[in-house]
Amino acid sequence: METIQHSTIKVNGINLHYAHITPTTTSRPILFIHGFPELWYTWRHQMLHLSSLGYRTIAPDLRGYGDTDAPVSPSEYTVFHIVGDLIGLIDELGLDKVFVVGHDWGAIIAWWLCLLRPDRVTALVNMSVVFSPRNPVRKPIESMREMFGSDYYICRFQPPGEVEAEFARVDTALIIKKFLTTRKPGLLCVPKEVGFGGNPDTQITLPSWLTENDVNYYADKFRRTGFTGGLNYYRALDLNWELTAPWTGAQIKVPVKFIVGDLDLTYNTPGVKDYIHKGGFNKYVPFLQELVIMEGVAHFINQEKPQEVSDHIYDFIKRF
């Protein structure tokens, strides 16, 4: 880990922290984009492995996370803000094009980076969250409430401060453990009477791929920042819908490899398997070159199976 360096730059009106390894000045760059509730740290294994193969690895803390600034308003967390931050980062680093690797919310941002600035992306390896075409007639939160109910986690994330208060009732490390170790492939629904914090005395046995030191790294950062920055991505979903109307029906026009675990809650969301396997996904991602379903793997795939994911990334990007 001591080979990973850390820097902060001013981009798009915020201070953005990023971790990086540069084997040589001519190393080809890979931009890693993390999800919720994570940090640049989620990519530590991939950064170390791919840099050992000669790639320049770059993993920012996204807006609202870790050592990057966290604007207060959800209206400052649209896909345009986040993609703008990333374009500012690669501009500041003097990079023309990058390989992009995303997971969870990082996958959503990666899809939009490819939609808005395909000229800056050599190829994309995305994980867990498929590209979802914009529904032209109904906002996403309304759709989710109708399909999955008001207890669906994204619906529960909407009221400002409510979920933060639930998180605050238990130790931050327990929240991190609950998210990272979940293996229930069905819908994540949390009634208010249960709450996201749950029982503060809950004991969670960590899997072999997650250490107490890992948990503490995340927990220390989130104790300082809180979770509002990450939750604001979900709270900007309807605003994204309003702002992205011109891209209704747009396709992802870069080479893509998509990886998901068969126990991932996103893969098991109603309708997603049919969308992936019956032509819908290919319609909107016409340059999809590889689809990988990893057996026995849950949502936090790049941490649960670090070497396999690193190998999948390398096997794809080495072609370009």
mmCIF file of C-alpha atoms in Angstrom:
data_model
loop_
_atom_site.group_PDB
_atom_site.id
_atom_site.type_symbol
_atom_site.label_atom_id
_atom_site.label_comp_id
_atom_site.label_asym_id
_atom_site.label_seq_id
_atom_site.Cartn_x
_atom_site.Cartn_y
_atom_site.Cartn_z
ATOM 1 C CA MET A 1 0.000 0.000 0.000
ATOM 2 C CA GLU A 2 2.948 2.336 0.513
ATOM 3 C CA THR A 3 3.341 2.503 -3.284
ATOM 4 C CA ILE A 4 -0.025 4.268 -3.557
ATOM 5 C CA GLN A 5 0.393 8.041 -3.576
ATOM 6 C CA HIS A 6 -2.223 10.652 -2.685
ATOM 7 C CA SER A 7 -2.866 14.076 -4.163
ATOM 8 C CA THR A 8 -5.539 16.770 -4.062
ATOM 9 C CA ILE A 9 -6.380 19.140 -6.894
ATOM 10 C CA LYS A 10 -8.950 21.876 -7.491
ATOM 11 C CA VAL A 11 -11.435 20.861 -10.191
ATOM 12 C CA ASN A 12 -14.941 21.971 -11.097
ATOM 13 C CA GLY A 13 -15.178 24.166 -7.998
ATOM 14 C CA ILE A 14 -14.186 21.526 -5.428
ATOM 15 C CA ASN A 15 -11.050 20.034 -3.911
ATOM 16 C CA LEU A 16 -10.786 16.477 -5.197
ATOM 17 C CA HIS A 17 -8.586 13.834 -3.589
ATOM 18 C CA TYR A 18 -7.278 10.950 -5.643
ATOM 19 C CA ALA A 19 -4.999 7.980 -5.081
ATOM 20 C CA HIS A 20 -2.586 7.023 -7.838
ATOM 21 C CA ILE A 21 0.323 4.866 -8.929
ATOM 22 C CA THR A 22 2.427 5.848 -11.950
ATOM 23 C CA PRO A 23 4.932 3.147 -12.977
ATOM 24 C CA THR A 24 6.346 5.312 -15.789
ATOM 25 C CA THR A 25 5.442 8.592 -17.457
ATOM 26 C CA THR A 26 4.251 6.665 -20.514
ATOM 27 C CA SER A 27 2.042 4.185 -18.614
ATOM 28 C CA ARG A 28 -1.481 3.943 -20.015
ATOM 29 C CA PRO A 29 -4.025 5.318 -17.516
ATOM 30 C CA ILE A 30 -6.956 3.555 -15.854
ATOM 31 C CA LEU A 31 -9.572 5.643 -14.035
ATOM 32 C CA PHE A 32 -11.378 3.744 -11.254
ATOM 33 C CA ILE A 33 -14.763 5.028 -10.047
ATOM 34 C CA HIS A 34 -16.109 3.802 -6.701
ATOM 35 C CA GLY A 35 -19.647 3.380 -5.384
ATOM 36 C CA PHE A 36 -21.614 3.654 -2.109
ATOM 37 C CA PRO A 37 -20.623 3.454 0.709
ATOM 38 C CA GLU A 38 -17.055 3.240 -0.490
ATOM 39 C CA LEU A 39 -13.970 5.302 -1.275
ATOM 40 C CA TRP A 40 -10.952 5.155 -3.580
ATOM 41 C CA TYR A 41 -9.878 2.350 -1.216
ATOM 42 C CA THR A 42 -12.298 -0.119 -2.787
ATOM 43 C CA TRP A 43 -9.868 -0.327 -5.744
ATOM 44 C CA ARG A 44 -6.683 -0.934 -3.725
ATOM 45 C CA HIS A 45 -6.188 -4.494 -5.017
ATOM 46 C CA GLN A 46 -6.792 -3.589 -8.656
ATOM 47 C CA MET A 47 -4.549 -0.532 -8.434
ATOM 48 C CA LEU A 48 -1.643 -2.534 -7.088
ATOM 49 C CA HIS A 49 -2.029 -5.419 -9.521
ATOM 50 C CA LEU A 50 -2.568 -3.397 -12.693
ATOM 51 C CA SER A 51 0.199 -0.953 -11.861
ATOM 52 C CA SER A 52 2.517 -3.966 -11.534
ATOM 53 C CA LEU A 53 1.582 -4.743 -15.156
ATOM 54 C CA GLY A 54 2.623 -1.263 -16.236
ATOM 55 C CA TYR A 55 -0.616 0.736 -16.058
ATOM 56 C CA ARG A 56 -1.069 4.118 -14.436
ATOM 57 C CA THR A 57 -3.876 3.700 -11.904
ATOM 58 C CA ILE A 58 -6.019 6.621 -10.697
ATOM 59 C CA ALA A 59 -8.819 6.323 -8.133
ATOM 60 C CA PRO A 60 -10.511 9.473 -6.812
ATOM 61 C CA ASP A 61 -12.718 9.914 -3.800
ATOM 62 C CA LEU A 62 -15.822 11.107 -5.616
ATOM 63 C CA ARG A 63 -17.556 14.353 -4.699
ATOM 64 C CA GLY A 64 -19.097 13.921 -1.238
ATOM 65 C CA TYR A 65 -16.713 11.172 -0.130
ATOM 66 C CA GLY A 66 -13.568 10.801 1.942
ATOM 67 C CA ASP A 67 -11.016 13.560 1.479
ATOM 68 C CA THR A 68 -12.877 15.217 -1.417
ATOM 69 C CA ASP A 69 -15.182 18.190 -0.757
ATOM 70 C CA ALA A 70 -18.841 17.481 -0.031
ATOM 71 C CA PRO A 71 -21.296 20.171 -1.146
ATOM 72 C CA VAL A 72 -24.437 20.208 0.986
ATOM 73 C CA SER A 73 -27.216 20.315 -1.606
ATOM 74 C CA PRO A 74 -28.326 17.201 -3.540
ATOM 75 C CA SER A 75 -28.649 19.487 -6.575
ATOM 76 C CA GLU A 76 -24.827 19.553 -6.700
ATOM 77 C CA TYR A 77 -24.605 15.790 -7.213
ATOM 78 C CA THR A 78 -26.023 15.360 -10.704
ATOM 79 C CA VAL A 79 -24.256 13.170 -13.235
ATOM 80 C CA PHE A 80 -23.103 16.390 -14.898
ATOM 81 C CA HIS A 81 -21.332 17.495 -11.724
ATOM 82 C CA ILE A 82 -19.653 14.131 -11.158
ATOM 83 C CA VAL A 83 -18.638 13.605 -14.789
ATOM 84 C CA GLY A 84 -17.396 17.200 -14.784
ATOM 85 C CA ASP A 85 -15.197 16.428 -11.778
ATOM 86 C CA LEU A 86 -13.693 13.418 -13.564
ATOM 87 C CA ILE A 87 -13.078 15.288 -16.811
ATOM 88 C CA GLY A 88 -11.421 18.022 -14.745
ATOM 89 C CA LEU A 89 -9.219 15.394 -13.101
ATOM 90 C CA ILE A 90 -8.008 13.806 -16.315
ATOM 91 C CA ASP A 91 -7.526 17.255 -17.861
ATOM 92 C CA GLU A 92 -5.435 18.318 -14.867
ATOM 93 C CA LEU A 93 -3.356 15.155 -15.257
ATOM 94 C CA GLY A 94 -2.786 15.914 -18.938
ATOM 95 C CA LEU A 95 -4.517 12.744 -20.131
ATOM 96 C CA ASP A 96 -6.237 12.491 -23.497
ATOM 97 C CA LYS A 97 -8.062 9.172 -23.036
ATOM 98 C CA VAL A 98 -8.389 6.698 -20.180
ATOM 99 C CA PHE A 99 -9.599 3.191 -19.570
ATOM 100 C CA VAL A 100 -12.547 3.415 -17.182
ATOM 101 C CA VAL A 101 -13.504 0.889 -14.500
ATOM 102 C CA GLY A 102 -16.658 1.436 -12.437
ATOM 103 C CA HIS A 103 -18.728 -0.278 -9.767
ATOM 104 C CA ASP A 104 -22.118 0.468 -8.145
ATOM 105 C CA TRP A 105 -22.696 4.259 -8.333
ATOM 106 C CA GLY A 106 -19.307 4.390 -9.992
ATOM 107 C CA ALA A 107 -20.782 2.236 -12.738
ATOM 108 C CA ILE A 108 -23.651 4.686 -13.236
ATOM 109 C CA ILE A 109 -21.185 7.567 -13.449
ATOM 110 C CA ALA A 110 -19.022 5.534 -15.838
ATOM 111 C CA TRP A 111 -21.999 4.961 -18.156
ATOM 112 C CA TRP A 112 -22.646 8.697 -18.186
ATOM 113 C CA LEU A 113 -19.000 9.523 -18.710
ATOM 114 C CA CYS A 114 -19.143 7.335 -21.813
ATOM 115 C CA LEU A 115 -22.390 8.943 -22.982
ATOM 116 C CA LEU A 116 -21.265 12.526 -22.466
ATOM 117 C CA ARG A 117 -17.568 12.267 -23.367
ATOM 118 C CA PRO A 118 -16.889 9.086 -25.357
ATOM 119 C CA ASP A 119 -13.919 10.873 -26.888
ATOM 120 C CA ARG A 120 -12.101 10.580 -23.545
ATOM 121 C CA VAL A 121 -12.708 6.832 -22.979
ATOM 122 C CA THR A 122 -10.647 4.078 -24.600
ATOM 123 C CA ALA A 123 -12.764 1.231 -23.209
ATOM 124 C CA LEU A 124 -14.971 0.515 -20.198
ATOM 125 C CA VAL A 125 -15.061 -2.336 -17.689
ATOM 126 C CA ASN A 126 -18.220 -1.863 -15.630
ATOM 127 C CA MET A 127 -19.535 -3.877 -12.697
ATOM 128 C CA SER A 128 -22.829 -4.615 -10.962
ATOM 129 C CA VAL A 129 -25.102 -1.847 -12.313
ATOM 130 C CA VAL A 130 -26.323 -2.126 -15.899
ATOM 131 C CA PHE A 131 -26.946 0.887 -18.084
ATOM 132 C CA SER A 132 -30.585 1.901 -17.602
ATOM 133 C CA PRO A 133 -32.200 3.816 -20.459
ATOM 134 C CA ARG A 134 -34.170 6.871 -19.446
ATOM 135 C CA ASN A 135 -37.900 6.307 -19.085
ATOM 136 C CA PRO A 136 -39.348 9.278 -21.009
ATOM 137 C CA VAL A 137 -42.668 9.372 -19.135
ATOM 138 C CA ARG A 138 -41.956 8.680 -15.458
ATOM 139 C CA LYS A 139 -39.357 9.792 -12.911
ATOM 140 C CA PRO A 140 -37.221 7.036 -11.377
ATOM 141 C CA ILE A 141 -38.297 7.427 -7.737
ATOM 142 C CA GLU A 142 -41.967 7.249 -8.710
ATOM 143 C CA SER A 143 -41.220 4.100 -10.721
ATOM 144 C CA MET A 144 -39.338 2.485 -7.832
ATOM 145 C CA ARG A 145 -42.085 3.232 -5.316
ATOM 146 C CA GLU A 146 -44.685 1.708 -7.607
ATOM 147 C CA MET A 147 -42.622 -1.407 -8.421
ATOM 148 C CA PHE A 148 -40.834 -2.086 -5.124
ATOM 149 C CA GLY A 149 -42.696 -0.145 -2.421
ATOM 150 C CA SER A 150 -41.772 2.746 -0.140
ATOM 151 C CA ASP A 151 -39.480 0.556 1.982
ATOM 152 C CA TYR A 152 -37.151 -0.016 -0.988
ATOM 153 C CA TYR A 153 -33.772 1.328 0.082
ATOM 154 C CA ILE A 154 -33.470 3.991 -2.624
ATOM 155 C CA CYS A 155 -36.926 5.317 -1.729
ATOM 156 C CA ARG A 156 -35.965 5.316 1.940
ATOM 157 C CA PHE A 157 -32.811 7.303 1.119
ATOM 158 C CA GLN A 158 -34.819 10.255 -0.260
ATOM 159 C CA PRO A 159 -35.853 12.365 2.807
ATOM 160 C CA PRO A 160 -32.840 14.479 3.843
ATOM 161 C CA GLY A 161 -31.488 13.559 7.254
ATOM 162 C CA GLU A 162 -33.775 10.608 7.937
ATOM 163 C CA VAL A 163 -31.418 7.774 7.062
ATOM 164 C CA GLU A 164 -28.453 9.677 8.464
ATOM 165 C CA ALA A 165 -30.229 9.658 11.825
ATOM 166 C CA GLU A 166 -30.749 5.904 11.573
ATOM 167 C CA PHE A 167 -27.076 5.369 10.755
ATOM 168 C CA ALA A 168 -26.088 7.533 13.731
ATOM 169 C CA ARG A 169 -27.772 5.185 16.211
ATOM 170 C CA VAL A 170 -25.057 2.567 15.746
ATOM 171 C CA ASP A 171 -21.310 2.584 15.302
ATOM 172 C CA THR A 172 -20.158 3.595 11.814
ATOM 173 C CA ALA A 173 -18.056 0.442 11.535
ATOM 174 C CA LEU A 174 -21.220 -1.661 11.938
ATOM 175 C CA ILE A 175 -22.897 0.234 9.081
ATOM 176 C CA ILE A 176 -19.890 -0.448 6.845
ATOM 177 C CA LYS A 177 -19.878 -4.133 7.801
ATOM 178 C CA LYS A 178 -23.605 -4.475 7.103
ATOM 179 C CA PHE A 179 -23.308 -3.019 3.620
ATOM 180 C CA LEU A 180 -20.102 -4.739 2.549
ATOM 181 C CA THR A 181 -21.028 -8.207 3.824
ATOM 182 C CA THR A 182 -24.637 -8.390 2.642
ATOM 183 C CA ARG A 183 -25.289 -11.428 0.459
ATOM 184 C CA LYS A 184 -29.084 -11.371 0.140
ATOM 185 C CA PRO A 185 -29.767 -11.446 -3.602
ATOM 186 C CA GLY A 186 -33.312 -10.072 -3.326
ATOM 187 C CA LEU A 187 -34.573 -6.506 -3.051
ATOM 188 C CA LEU A 188 -33.103 -4.449 -0.219
ATOM 189 C CA CYS A 189 -36.136 -3.181 1.681
ATOM 190 C CA VAL A 190 -35.802 -1.630 5.142
ATOM 191 C CA PRO A 191 -38.999 -0.648 7.006
ATOM 192 C CA LYS A 192 -38.758 2.494 9.133
ATOM 193 C CA GLU A 193 -39.560 0.542 12.273
ATOM 194 C CA VAL A 194 -36.440 -1.569 11.656
ATOM 195 C CA GLY A 195 -34.171 1.181 10.388
ATOM 196 C CA PHE A 196 -30.830 0.936 8.598
ATOM 197 C CA GLY A 197 -28.957 0.945 11.879
ATOM 198 C CA GLY A 198 -30.825 -2.033 13.273
ATOM 199 C CA ASN A 199 -29.631 -3.532 16.527
ATOM 200 C CA PRO A 200 -26.453 -1.746 17.698
ATOM 201 C CA ASP A 201 -25.313 -4.958 19.396
ATOM 202 C CA THR A 202 -25.328 -6.961 16.155
ATOM 203 C CA GLN A 203 -22.180 -9.021 15.688
ATOM 204 C CA ILE A 204 -20.965 -9.567 12.120
ATOM 205 C CA THR A 205 -18.290 -12.090 11.244
ATOM 206 C CA LEU A 206 -16.119 -10.688 8.491
ATOM 207 C CA PRO A 207 -15.482 -12.755 5.358
ATOM 208 C CA SER A 208 -11.907 -13.666 4.463
ATOM 209 C CA TRP A 209 -11.659 -10.858 1.920
ATOM 210 C CA LEU A 210 -12.493 -8.062 4.389
ATOM 211 C CA THR A 211 -10.349 -7.227 7.426
ATOM 212 C CA GLU A 212 -11.006 -5.097 10.490
ATOM 213 C CA ASN A 213 -8.347 -2.718 9.153
ATOM 214 C CA ASP A 214 -10.323 -2.360 5.914
ATOM 215 C CA VAL A 215 -13.527 -1.656 7.820
ATOM 216 C CA ASN A 216 -11.759 0.857 10.037
ATOM 217 C CA TYR A 217 -10.347 2.727 7.038
ATOM 218 C CA TYR A 218 -13.863 3.266 5.684
ATOM 219 C CA ALA A 219 -15.378 3.916 9.110
ATOM 220 C CA ASP A 220 -12.795 6.539 10.071
ATOM 221 C CA LYS A 221 -13.517 8.503 6.897
ATOM 222 C CA PHE A 222 -17.305 8.245 7.206
ATOM 223 C CA ARG A 223 -17.216 9.204 10.883
ATOM 224 C CA ARG A 224 -15.586 12.432 9.776
ATOM 225 C CA THR A 225 -17.732 13.171 6.735
ATOM 226 C CA GLY A 226 -21.018 11.450 7.492
ATOM 227 C CA PHE A 227 -23.003 9.692 4.771
ATOM 228 C CA THR A 228 -24.913 12.662 3.335
ATOM 229 C CA GLY A 229 -22.561 13.150 0.392
ATOM 230 C CA GLY A 230 -23.057 9.585 -0.800
ATOM 231 C CA LEU A 231 -26.810 9.675 -0.154
ATOM 232 C CA ASN A 232 -27.097 12.851 -2.227
ATOM 233 C CA TYR A 233 -26.372 10.795 -5.356
ATOM 234 C CA TYR A 234 -29.647 8.953 -4.749
ATOM 235 C CA ARG A 235 -31.440 12.192 -3.903
ATOM 236 C CA ALA A 236 -30.413 13.674 -7.260
ATOM 237 C CA LEU A 237 -31.940 10.810 -9.282
ATOM 238 C CA ASP A 238 -35.114 12.682 -10.220
ATOM 239 C CA LEU A 239 -33.122 15.836 -11.028
ATOM 240 C CA ASN A 240 -30.880 13.721 -13.265
ATOM 241 C CA TRP A 241 -34.017 12.483 -15.023
ATOM 242 C CA GLU A 242 -35.111 16.055 -15.674
ATOM 243 C CA LEU A 243 -31.722 17.203 -16.938
ATOM 244 C CA THR A 244 -30.911 14.225 -19.147
ATOM 245 C CA ALA A 245 -33.995 14.348 -21.372
ATOM 246 C CA PRO A 246 -31.864 15.128 -24.465
ATOM 247 C CA TRP A 247 -30.153 11.735 -24.054
ATOM 248 C CA THR A 248 -33.371 9.701 -24.110
ATOM 249 C CA GLY A 249 -32.667 6.622 -26.240
ATOM 250 C CA ALA A 250 -28.917 7.314 -26.429
ATOM 251 C CA GLN A 251 -26.488 4.391 -26.680
ATOM 252 C CA ILE A 252 -23.108 3.695 -25.094
ATOM 253 C CA LYS A 253 -20.664 3.871 -28.008
ATOM 254 C CA VAL A 254 -17.405 2.625 -26.462
ATOM 255 C CA PRO A 255 -16.122 -0.966 -26.109
ATOM 256 C CA VAL A 256 -17.555 -2.507 -22.933
ATOM 257 C CA LYS A 257 -17.019 -5.497 -20.665
ATOM 258 C CA PHE A 258 -19.669 -5.981 -17.984
ATOM 259 C CA ILE A 259 -19.190 -8.095 -14.858
ATOM 260 C CA VAL A 260 -21.752 -8.961 -12.184
ATOM 261 C CA GLY A 261 -22.066 -11.563 -9.436
ATOM 262 C CA ASP A 262 -25.006 -13.944 -9.528
ATOM 263 C CA LEU A 263 -25.785 -13.067 -5.891
ATOM 264 C CA ASP A 264 -25.655 -9.318 -6.520
ATOM 265 C CA LEU A 265 -28.843 -7.579 -5.411
ATOM 266 C CA THR A 266 -28.730 -5.487 -8.602
ATOM 267 C CA TYR A 267 -28.606 -8.581 -10.832
ATOM 268 C CA ASN A 268 -31.568 -10.016 -8.924
ATOM 269 C CA THR A 269 -33.700 -6.874 -9.140
ATOM 270 C CA PRO A 270 -36.911 -7.804 -11.004
ATOM 271 C CA GLY A 271 -36.497 -7.385 -14.744
ATOM 272 C CA VAL A 272 -32.713 -7.010 -14.790
ATOM 273 C CA LYS A 273 -31.839 -10.583 -15.792
ATOM 274 C CA ASP A 274 -34.272 -10.449 -18.713
ATOM 275 C CA TYR A 275 -32.903 -7.040 -19.716
ATOM 276 C CA ILE A 276 -29.341 -8.403 -19.710
ATOM 277 C CA HIS A 277 -29.977 -11.764 -21.361
ATOM 278 C CA LYS A 278 -32.847 -11.054 -23.775
ATOM 279 C CA GLY A 279 -31.423 -8.223 -25.854
ATOM 280 C CA GLY A 280 -32.293 -5.025 -24.007
ATOM 281 C CA PHE A 281 -28.805 -4.434 -22.671
ATOM 282 C CA ASN A 282 -27.196 -5.038 -26.076
ATOM 283 C CA LYS A 283 -29.618 -2.581 -27.670
ATOM 284 C CA TYR A 284 -28.345 0.281 -25.526
ATOM 285 C CA VAL A 285 -24.765 -0.978 -25.195
ATOM 286 C CA PRO A 286 -24.153 -2.124 -28.790
ATOM 287 C CA PHE A 287 -20.368 -2.432 -28.312
ATOM 288 C CA LEU A 288 -20.710 -4.840 -25.405
ATOM 289 C CA GLN A 289 -17.915 -7.311 -26.101
ATOM 290 C CA GLU A 290 -17.978 -9.434 -22.963
ATOM 291 C CA LEU A 291 -20.571 -10.309 -20.339
ATOM 292 C CA VAL A 292 -19.331 -12.116 -17.218
ATOM 293 C CA ILE A 293 -21.637 -13.562 -14.542
ATOM 294 C CA MET A 294 -19.453 -14.609 -11.608
ATOM 295 C CA GLU A 295 -20.943 -17.491 -9.645
ATOM 296 C CA GLY A 296 -21.329 -17.275 -5.880
ATOM 297 C CA VAL A 297 -20.309 -13.605 -5.795
ATOM 298 C CA ALA A 298 -22.330 -10.772 -4.260
ATOM 299 C CA HIS A 299 -22.409 -7.017 -4.810
ATOM 300 C CA PHE A 300 -18.958 -5.812 -3.702
ATOM 301 C CA ILE A 301 -17.368 -7.905 -6.395
ATOM 302 C CA ASN A 302 -14.027 -6.135 -6.783
ATOM 303 C CA GLN A 303 -13.283 -6.587 -3.092
ATOM 304 C CA GLU A 304 -14.730 -10.080 -2.720
ATOM 305 C CA LYS A 305 -12.848 -11.455 -5.734
ATOM 306 C CA PRO A 306 -9.961 -9.017 -6.171
ATOM 307 C CA GLN A 307 -7.609 -11.152 -8.237
ATOM 308 C CA GLU A 308 -10.304 -12.489 -10.558
ATOM 309 C CA VAL A 309 -11.619 -8.983 -11.166
ATOM 310 C CA SER A 310 -8.102 -7.652 -11.776
ATOM 311 C CA ASP A 311 -7.544 -10.437 -14.300
ATOM 312 C CA HIS A 312 -10.854 -9.681 -16.027
ATOM 313 C CA ILE A 313 -9.911 -6.009 -16.336
ATOM 314 C CA TYR A 314 -6.462 -6.778 -17.722
ATOM 315 C CA ASP A 315 -7.684 -9.421 -20.165
ATOM 316 C CA PHE A 316 -10.001 -6.829 -21.682
ATOM 317 C CA ILE A 317 -7.967 -3.633 -21.723
ATOM 318 C CA LYS A 318 -4.790 -5.264 -23.034
ATOM 319 C CA ARG A 319 -6.544 -5.567 -26.418
ATOM 320 C CA PHE A 320 -6.597 -1.819 -26.962
#
